[in-house]
Amino acid sequence: RTRTCPISTRTRVSHSTSRLKMDAQTTLKIAGIASAGYSAQMGGAPSFANKLYFKEGHPENKNMSRWFGHALATCGAAQILASKDAQPSAARKGILLASAFQYLTAPVMMVTQRKDFKPEMIALNTVTCGVVGALCLKAALKE
């Protein structure tokens, strides 16, 4: 028996295999939600984000954190808006490729700044961003 998943009307979950079939729309929704989550942390709660991600004693810069949150909000908006496009297009493929770049390079940025970041946050975000980035790249290559 197959049911429609609430994430997308095109996503199907088979009860016999319990496998989620990913498509570009679902992938963009996941990327957009992840970007919105990072945006909320950085833009809406910069002190919290500083304590969460950085080692003790790292200087807090609320202005830069809010600008970063703002930038991530625009990424998330583009990802969510592109997820509405049901048909493959050059624009949707471009958003998928940009999203793959966004998520696959984030861990690299953290590793290059490892003296500032908490090691557990580097590990967690490497996995999280790596998965989202790989999904975006896979979806883009199918377009």
mmCIF file with all atom_site columns, C-alpha atoms in Angstrom:
data_model
loop_
_atom_site.group_PDB
_atom_site.id
_atom_site.type_symbol
_atom_site.label_atom_id
_atom_site.label_alt_id
_atom_site.label_comp_id
_atom_site.label_asym_id
_atom_site.label_entity_id
_atom_site.label_seq_id
_atom_site.pdbx_PDB_ins_code
_atom_site.Cartn_x
_atom_site.Cartn_y
_atom_site.Cartn_z
_atom_site.occupancy
_atom_site.B_iso_or_equiv
_atom_site.pdbx_formal_charge
_atom_site.auth_seq_id
_atom_site.auth_comp_id
_atom_site.auth_asym_id
_atom_site.auth_atom_id
_atom_site.pdbx_PDB_model_num
ATOM 1   C CA . ARG A 1 1   ? 0.000  0.000  0.000   1.00 0.00 ? 1   ARG A CA 1
ATOM 2   C CA . THR A 1 2   ? 1.324  3.459  -0.905  1.00 0.00 ? 2   THR A CA 1
ATOM 3   C CA . ARG A 1 3   ? 0.338  6.744  0.738   1.00 0.00 ? 3   ARG A CA 1
ATOM 4   C CA . THR A 1 4   ? 1.070  10.355 -0.053  1.00 0.00 ? 4   THR A CA 1
ATOM 5   C CA . CYS A 1 5   ? 3.633  11.842 2.291   1.00 0.00 ? 5   CYS A CA 1
ATOM 6   C CA . PRO A 1 6   ? 2.634  15.240 3.792   1.00 0.00 ? 6   PRO A CA 1
ATOM 7   C CA . ILE A 1 7   ? 5.975  16.727 2.657   1.00 0.00 ? 7   ILE A CA 1
ATOM 8   C CA . SER A 1 8   ? 5.000  16.620 -1.005  1.00 0.00 ? 8   SER A CA 1
ATOM 9   C CA . THR A 1 9   ? 2.116  15.369 -3.069  1.00 0.00 ? 9   THR A CA 1
ATOM 10  C CA . ARG A 1 10  ? 4.689  13.724 -5.360  1.00 0.00 ? 10  ARG A CA 1
ATOM 11  C CA . THR A 1 11  ? 6.549  11.892 -2.589  1.00 0.00 ? 11  THR A CA 1
ATOM 12  C CA . ARG A 1 12  ? 5.382  8.353  -1.942  1.00 0.00 ? 12  ARG A CA 1
ATOM 13  C CA . VAL A 1 13  ? 6.118  6.174  1.044   1.00 0.00 ? 13  VAL A CA 1
ATOM 14  C CA . SER A 1 14  ? 5.694  2.464  0.483   1.00 0.00 ? 14  SER A CA 1
ATOM 15  C CA . HIS A 1 15  ? 4.640  0.603  3.604   1.00 0.00 ? 15  HIS A CA 1
ATOM 16  C CA . SER A 1 16  ? 6.169  -2.606 2.305   1.00 0.00 ? 16  SER A CA 1
ATOM 17  C CA . THR A 1 17  ? 9.662  -1.143 1.915   1.00 0.00 ? 17  THR A CA 1
ATOM 18  C CA . SER A 1 18  ? 9.430  2.000  4.092   1.00 0.00 ? 18  SER A CA 1
ATOM 19  C CA . ARG A 1 19  ? 11.568 3.863  1.551   1.00 0.00 ? 19  ARG A CA 1
ATOM 20  C CA . LEU A 1 20  ? 11.091 7.552  0.904   1.00 0.00 ? 20  LEU A CA 1
ATOM 21  C CA . LYS A 1 21  ? 11.431 8.395  -2.778  1.00 0.00 ? 21  LYS A CA 1
ATOM 22  C CA . MET A 1 22  ? 13.236 11.686 -3.134  1.00 0.00 ? 22  MET A CA 1
ATOM 23  C CA . ASP A 1 23  ? 12.550 14.114 -5.946  1.00 0.00 ? 23  ASP A CA 1
ATOM 24  C CA . ALA A 1 24  ? 13.830 17.616 -6.659  1.00 0.00 ? 24  ALA A CA 1
ATOM 25  C CA . GLN A 1 25  ? 10.836 19.276 -5.014  1.00 0.00 ? 25  GLN A CA 1
ATOM 26  C CA . THR A 1 26  ? 11.242 17.358 -1.754  1.00 0.00 ? 26  THR A CA 1
ATOM 27  C CA . THR A 1 27  ? 14.992 17.915 -1.779  1.00 0.00 ? 27  THR A CA 1
ATOM 28  C CA . LEU A 1 28  ? 14.508 21.675 -2.166  1.00 0.00 ? 28  LEU A CA 1
ATOM 29  C CA . LYS A 1 29  ? 11.986 21.700 0.678   1.00 0.00 ? 29  LYS A CA 1
ATOM 30  C CA . ILE A 1 30  ? 14.475 19.914 2.933   1.00 0.00 ? 30  ILE A CA 1
ATOM 31  C CA . ALA A 1 31  ? 17.236 22.347 1.960   1.00 0.00 ? 31  ALA A CA 1
ATOM 32  C CA . GLY A 1 32  ? 14.914 25.316 2.492   1.00 0.00 ? 32  GLY A CA 1
ATOM 33  C CA . ILE A 1 33  ? 13.822 24.143 5.924   1.00 0.00 ? 33  ILE A CA 1
ATOM 34  C CA . ALA A 1 34  ? 17.446 23.522 6.920   1.00 0.00 ? 34  ALA A CA 1
ATOM 35  C CA . SER A 1 35  ? 18.438 26.999 5.692   1.00 0.00 ? 35  SER A CA 1
ATOM 36  C CA . ALA A 1 36  ? 15.538 28.523 7.612   1.00 0.00 ? 36  ALA A CA 1
ATOM 37  C CA . GLY A 1 37  ? 16.667 26.704 10.754  1.00 0.00 ? 37  GLY A CA 1
ATOM 38  C CA . TYR A 1 38  ? 20.216 27.990 10.459  1.00 0.00 ? 38  TYR A CA 1
ATOM 39  C CA . SER A 1 39  ? 18.835 31.441 9.640   1.00 0.00 ? 39  SER A CA 1
ATOM 40  C CA . ALA A 1 40  ? 16.658 31.481 12.756  1.00 0.00 ? 40  ALA A CA 1
ATOM 41  C CA . GLN A 1 41  ? 19.655 30.594 14.925  1.00 0.00 ? 41  GLN A CA 1
ATOM 42  C CA . MET A 1 42  ? 22.030 33.138 13.427  1.00 0.00 ? 42  MET A CA 1
ATOM 43  C CA . GLY A 1 43  ? 19.592 35.948 12.740  1.00 0.00 ? 43  GLY A CA 1
ATOM 44  C CA . GLY A 1 44  ? 17.090 35.511 15.519  1.00 0.00 ? 44  GLY A CA 1
ATOM 45  C CA . ALA A 1 45  ? 19.272 34.263 18.351  1.00 0.00 ? 45  ALA A CA 1
ATOM 46  C CA . PRO A 1 46  ? 22.875 35.349 17.720  1.00 0.00 ? 46  PRO A CA 1
ATOM 47  C CA . SER A 1 47  ? 23.998 34.920 21.337  1.00 0.00 ? 47  SER A CA 1
ATOM 48  C CA . PHE A 1 48  ? 22.578 31.402 21.411  1.00 0.00 ? 48  PHE A CA 1
ATOM 49  C CA . ALA A 1 49  ? 24.246 30.586 18.081  1.00 0.00 ? 49  ALA A CA 1
ATOM 50  C CA . ASN A 1 50  ? 27.595 31.906 19.291  1.00 0.00 ? 50  ASN A CA 1
ATOM 51  C CA . LYS A 1 51  ? 27.438 29.692 22.394  1.00 0.00 ? 51  LYS A CA 1
ATOM 52  C CA . LEU A 1 52  ? 26.187 26.706 20.407  1.00 0.00 ? 52  LEU A CA 1
ATOM 53  C CA . TYR A 1 53  ? 28.745 26.717 17.592  1.00 0.00 ? 53  TYR A CA 1
ATOM 54  C CA . PHE A 1 54  ? 31.858 28.403 18.942  1.00 0.00 ? 54  PHE A CA 1
ATOM 55  C CA . LYS A 1 55  ? 34.333 27.550 21.672  1.00 0.00 ? 55  LYS A CA 1
ATOM 56  C CA . GLU A 1 56  ? 34.205 29.481 24.924  1.00 0.00 ? 56  GLU A CA 1
ATOM 57  C CA . GLY A 1 57  ? 35.833 32.885 24.636  1.00 0.00 ? 57  GLY A CA 1
ATOM 58  C CA . HIS A 1 58  ? 35.024 33.317 20.940  1.00 0.00 ? 58  HIS A CA 1
ATOM 59  C CA . PRO A 1 59  ? 34.039 36.971 20.441  1.00 0.00 ? 59  PRO A CA 1
ATOM 60  C CA . GLU A 1 60  ? 30.368 37.491 19.714  1.00 0.00 ? 60  GLU A CA 1
ATOM 61  C CA . ASN A 1 61  ? 29.389 39.728 16.798  1.00 0.00 ? 61  ASN A CA 1
ATOM 62  C CA . LYS A 1 62  ? 25.601 40.063 16.731  1.00 0.00 ? 62  LYS A CA 1
ATOM 63  C CA . ASN A 1 63  ? 25.642 42.306 13.659  1.00 0.00 ? 63  ASN A CA 1
ATOM 64  C CA . MET A 1 64  ? 27.571 39.816 11.513  1.00 0.00 ? 64  MET A CA 1
ATOM 65  C CA . SER A 1 65  ? 25.518 36.931 12.847  1.00 0.00 ? 65  SER A CA 1
ATOM 66  C CA . ARG A 1 66  ? 22.288 38.714 11.906  1.00 0.00 ? 66  ARG A CA 1
ATOM 67  C CA . TRP A 1 67  ? 23.614 39.469 8.411   1.00 0.00 ? 67  TRP A CA 1
ATOM 68  C CA . PHE A 1 68  ? 24.529 35.800 8.039   1.00 0.00 ? 68  PHE A CA 1
ATOM 69  C CA . GLY A 1 69  ? 21.032 34.859 9.194   1.00 0.00 ? 69  GLY A CA 1
ATOM 70  C CA . HIS A 1 70  ? 19.592 37.275 6.655   1.00 0.00 ? 70  HIS A CA 1
ATOM 71  C CA . ALA A 1 71  ? 21.641 35.683 3.860   1.00 0.00 ? 71  ALA A CA 1
ATOM 72  C CA . LEU A 1 72  ? 20.548 32.207 4.903   1.00 0.00 ? 72  LEU A CA 1
ATOM 73  C CA . ALA A 1 73  ? 16.915 33.357 4.948   1.00 0.00 ? 73  ALA A CA 1
ATOM 74  C CA . THR A 1 74  ? 17.196 34.398 1.303   1.00 0.00 ? 74  THR A CA 1
ATOM 75  C CA . CYS A 1 75  ? 18.744 31.011 0.444   1.00 0.00 ? 75  CYS A CA 1
ATOM 76  C CA . GLY A 1 76  ? 15.894 29.268 2.223   1.00 0.00 ? 76  GLY A CA 1
ATOM 77  C CA . ALA A 1 77  ? 13.290 31.399 0.467   1.00 0.00 ? 77  ALA A CA 1
ATOM 78  C CA . ALA A 1 78  ? 14.803 30.622 -2.944  1.00 0.00 ? 78  ALA A CA 1
ATOM 79  C CA . GLN A 1 79  ? 14.888 26.906 -2.117  1.00 0.00 ? 79  GLN A CA 1
ATOM 80  C CA . ILE A 1 80  ? 11.275 26.819 -0.924  1.00 0.00 ? 80  ILE A CA 1
ATOM 81  C CA . LEU A 1 81  ? 10.051 28.888 -3.888  1.00 0.00 ? 81  LEU A CA 1
ATOM 82  C CA . ALA A 1 82  ? 11.933 26.663 -6.352  1.00 0.00 ? 82  ALA A CA 1
ATOM 83  C CA . SER A 1 83  ? 10.336 23.604 -4.745  1.00 0.00 ? 83  SER A CA 1
ATOM 84  C CA . LYS A 1 84  ? 6.989  24.800 -6.105  1.00 0.00 ? 84  LYS A CA 1
ATOM 85  C CA . ASP A 1 85  ? 8.201  24.210 -9.698  1.00 0.00 ? 85  ASP A CA 1
ATOM 86  C CA . ALA A 1 86  ? 6.840  20.757 -10.551 1.00 0.00 ? 86  ALA A CA 1
ATOM 87  C CA . GLN A 1 87  ? 8.708  20.480 -13.848 1.00 0.00 ? 87  GLN A CA 1
ATOM 88  C CA . PRO A 1 88  ? 12.466 20.363 -14.375 1.00 0.00 ? 88  PRO A CA 1
ATOM 89  C CA . SER A 1 89  ? 13.859 23.708 -15.447 1.00 0.00 ? 89  SER A CA 1
ATOM 90  C CA . ALA A 1 90  ? 17.188 25.482 -15.774 1.00 0.00 ? 90  ALA A CA 1
ATOM 91  C CA . ALA A 1 91  ? 16.214 27.730 -12.857 1.00 0.00 ? 91  ALA A CA 1
ATOM 92  C CA . ARG A 1 92  ? 15.369 24.811 -10.574 1.00 0.00 ? 92  ARG A CA 1
ATOM 93  C CA . LYS A 1 93  ? 18.588 23.029 -11.544 1.00 0.00 ? 93  LYS A CA 1
ATOM 94  C CA . GLY A 1 94  ? 20.511 26.234 -10.782 1.00 0.00 ? 94  GLY A CA 1
ATOM 95  C CA . ILE A 1 95  ? 18.971 26.471 -7.306  1.00 0.00 ? 95  ILE A CA 1
ATOM 96  C CA . LEU A 1 96  ? 19.772 22.793 -6.691  1.00 0.00 ? 96  LEU A CA 1
ATOM 97  C CA . LEU A 1 97  ? 23.404 23.274 -7.754  1.00 0.00 ? 97  LEU A CA 1
ATOM 98  C CA . ALA A 1 98  ? 23.760 26.447 -5.669  1.00 0.00 ? 98  ALA A CA 1
ATOM 99  C CA . SER A 1 99  ? 22.232 24.621 -2.702  1.00 0.00 ? 99  SER A CA 1
ATOM 100 C CA . ALA A 1 100 ? 24.635 21.703 -3.168  1.00 0.00 ? 100 ALA A CA 1
ATOM 101 C CA . PHE A 1 101 ? 27.521 24.167 -3.167  1.00 0.00 ? 101 PHE A CA 1
ATOM 102 C CA . GLN A 1 102 ? 26.115 25.945 -0.090  1.00 0.00 ? 102 GLN A CA 1
ATOM 103 C CA . TYR A 1 103 ? 25.804 22.751 1.926   1.00 0.00 ? 103 TYR A CA 1
ATOM 104 C CA . LEU A 1 104 ? 28.880 20.873 0.707   1.00 0.00 ? 104 LEU A CA 1
ATOM 105 C CA . THR A 1 105 ? 31.230 23.811 1.330   1.00 0.00 ? 105 THR A CA 1
ATOM 106 C CA . ALA A 1 106 ? 29.885 24.697 4.794   1.00 0.00 ? 106 ALA A CA 1
ATOM 107 C CA . PRO A 1 107 ? 31.826 21.879 6.523   1.00 0.00 ? 107 PRO A CA 1
ATOM 108 C CA . VAL A 1 108 ? 34.977 22.939 4.664   1.00 0.00 ? 108 VAL A CA 1
ATOM 109 C CA . MET A 1 109 ? 34.539 26.456 6.038   1.00 0.00 ? 109 MET A CA 1
ATOM 110 C CA . MET A 1 110 ? 34.083 25.091 9.556   1.00 0.00 ? 110 MET A CA 1
ATOM 111 C CA . VAL A 1 111 ? 37.183 22.881 9.310   1.00 0.00 ? 111 VAL A CA 1
ATOM 112 C CA . THR A 1 112 ? 39.308 25.802 8.096   1.00 0.00 ? 112 THR A CA 1
ATOM 113 C CA . GLN A 1 113 ? 38.138 27.685 11.213  1.00 0.00 ? 113 GLN A CA 1
ATOM 114 C CA . ARG A 1 114 ? 38.379 24.690 13.569  1.00 0.00 ? 114 ARG A CA 1
ATOM 115 C CA . LYS A 1 115 ? 40.257 26.672 16.218  1.00 0.00 ? 115 LYS A CA 1
ATOM 116 C CA . ASP A 1 116 ? 37.038 28.666 16.722  1.00 0.00 ? 116 ASP A CA 1
ATOM 117 C CA . PHE A 1 117 ? 34.339 25.994 16.310  1.00 0.00 ? 117 PHE A CA 1
ATOM 118 C CA . LYS A 1 118 ? 33.396 23.348 18.846  1.00 0.00 ? 118 LYS A CA 1
ATOM 119 C CA . PRO A 1 119 ? 34.526 19.956 17.496  1.00 0.00 ? 119 PRO A CA 1
ATOM 120 C CA . GLU A 1 120 ? 31.107 18.394 18.089  1.00 0.00 ? 120 GLU A CA 1
ATOM 121 C CA . MET A 1 121 ? 29.471 21.121 15.996  1.00 0.00 ? 121 MET A CA 1
ATOM 122 C CA . ILE A 1 122 ? 31.929 20.525 13.176  1.00 0.00 ? 122 ILE A CA 1
ATOM 123 C CA . ALA A 1 123 ? 31.079 16.813 13.281  1.00 0.00 ? 123 ALA A CA 1
ATOM 124 C CA . LEU A 1 124 ? 27.305 17.311 13.467  1.00 0.00 ? 124 LEU A CA 1
ATOM 125 C CA . ASN A 1 125 ? 27.221 19.956 10.750  1.00 0.00 ? 125 ASN A CA 1
ATOM 126 C CA . THR A 1 126 ? 29.533 17.964 8.500   1.00 0.00 ? 126 THR A CA 1
ATOM 127 C CA . VAL A 1 127 ? 27.042 15.109 8.559   1.00 0.00 ? 127 VAL A CA 1
ATOM 128 C CA . THR A 1 128 ? 23.932 17.311 8.312   1.00 0.00 ? 128 THR A CA 1
ATOM 129 C CA . CYS A 1 129 ? 25.253 19.613 5.608   1.00 0.00 ? 129 CYS A CA 1
ATOM 130 C CA . GLY A 1 130 ? 26.897 16.718 3.776   1.00 0.00 ? 130 GLY A CA 1
ATOM 131 C CA . VAL A 1 131 ? 23.608 14.839 3.524   1.00 0.00 ? 131 VAL A CA 1
ATOM 132 C CA . VAL A 1 132 ? 21.605 17.884 2.404   1.00 0.00 ? 132 VAL A CA 1
ATOM 133 C CA . GLY A 1 133 ? 24.322 18.875 -0.068  1.00 0.00 ? 133 GLY A CA 1
ATOM 134 C CA . ALA A 1 134 ? 24.548 15.363 -1.504  1.00 0.00 ? 134 ALA A CA 1
ATOM 135 C CA . LEU A 1 135 ? 20.762 15.230 -1.930  1.00 0.00 ? 135 LEU A CA 1
ATOM 136 C CA . CYS A 1 136 ? 20.824 18.571 -3.746  1.00 0.00 ? 136 CYS A CA 1
ATOM 137 C CA . LEU A 1 137 ? 23.666 17.482 -6.028  1.00 0.00 ? 137 LEU A CA 1
ATOM 138 C CA . LYS A 1 138 ? 21.966 14.167 -6.806  1.00 0.00 ? 138 LYS A CA 1
ATOM 139 C CA . ALA A 1 139 ? 18.701 15.933 -7.651  1.00 0.00 ? 139 ALA A CA 1
ATOM 140 C CA . ALA A 1 140 ? 20.512 18.520 -9.800  1.00 0.00 ? 140 ALA A CA 1
ATOM 141 C CA . LEU A 1 141 ? 22.288 15.822 -11.794 1.00 0.00 ? 141 LEU A CA 1
ATOM 142 C CA . LYS A 1 142 ? 18.903 14.203 -12.530 1.00 0.00 ? 142 LYS A CA 1
ATOM 143 C CA . GLU A 1 143 ? 17.470 17.454 -13.941 1.00 0.00 ? 143 GLU A CA 1
#
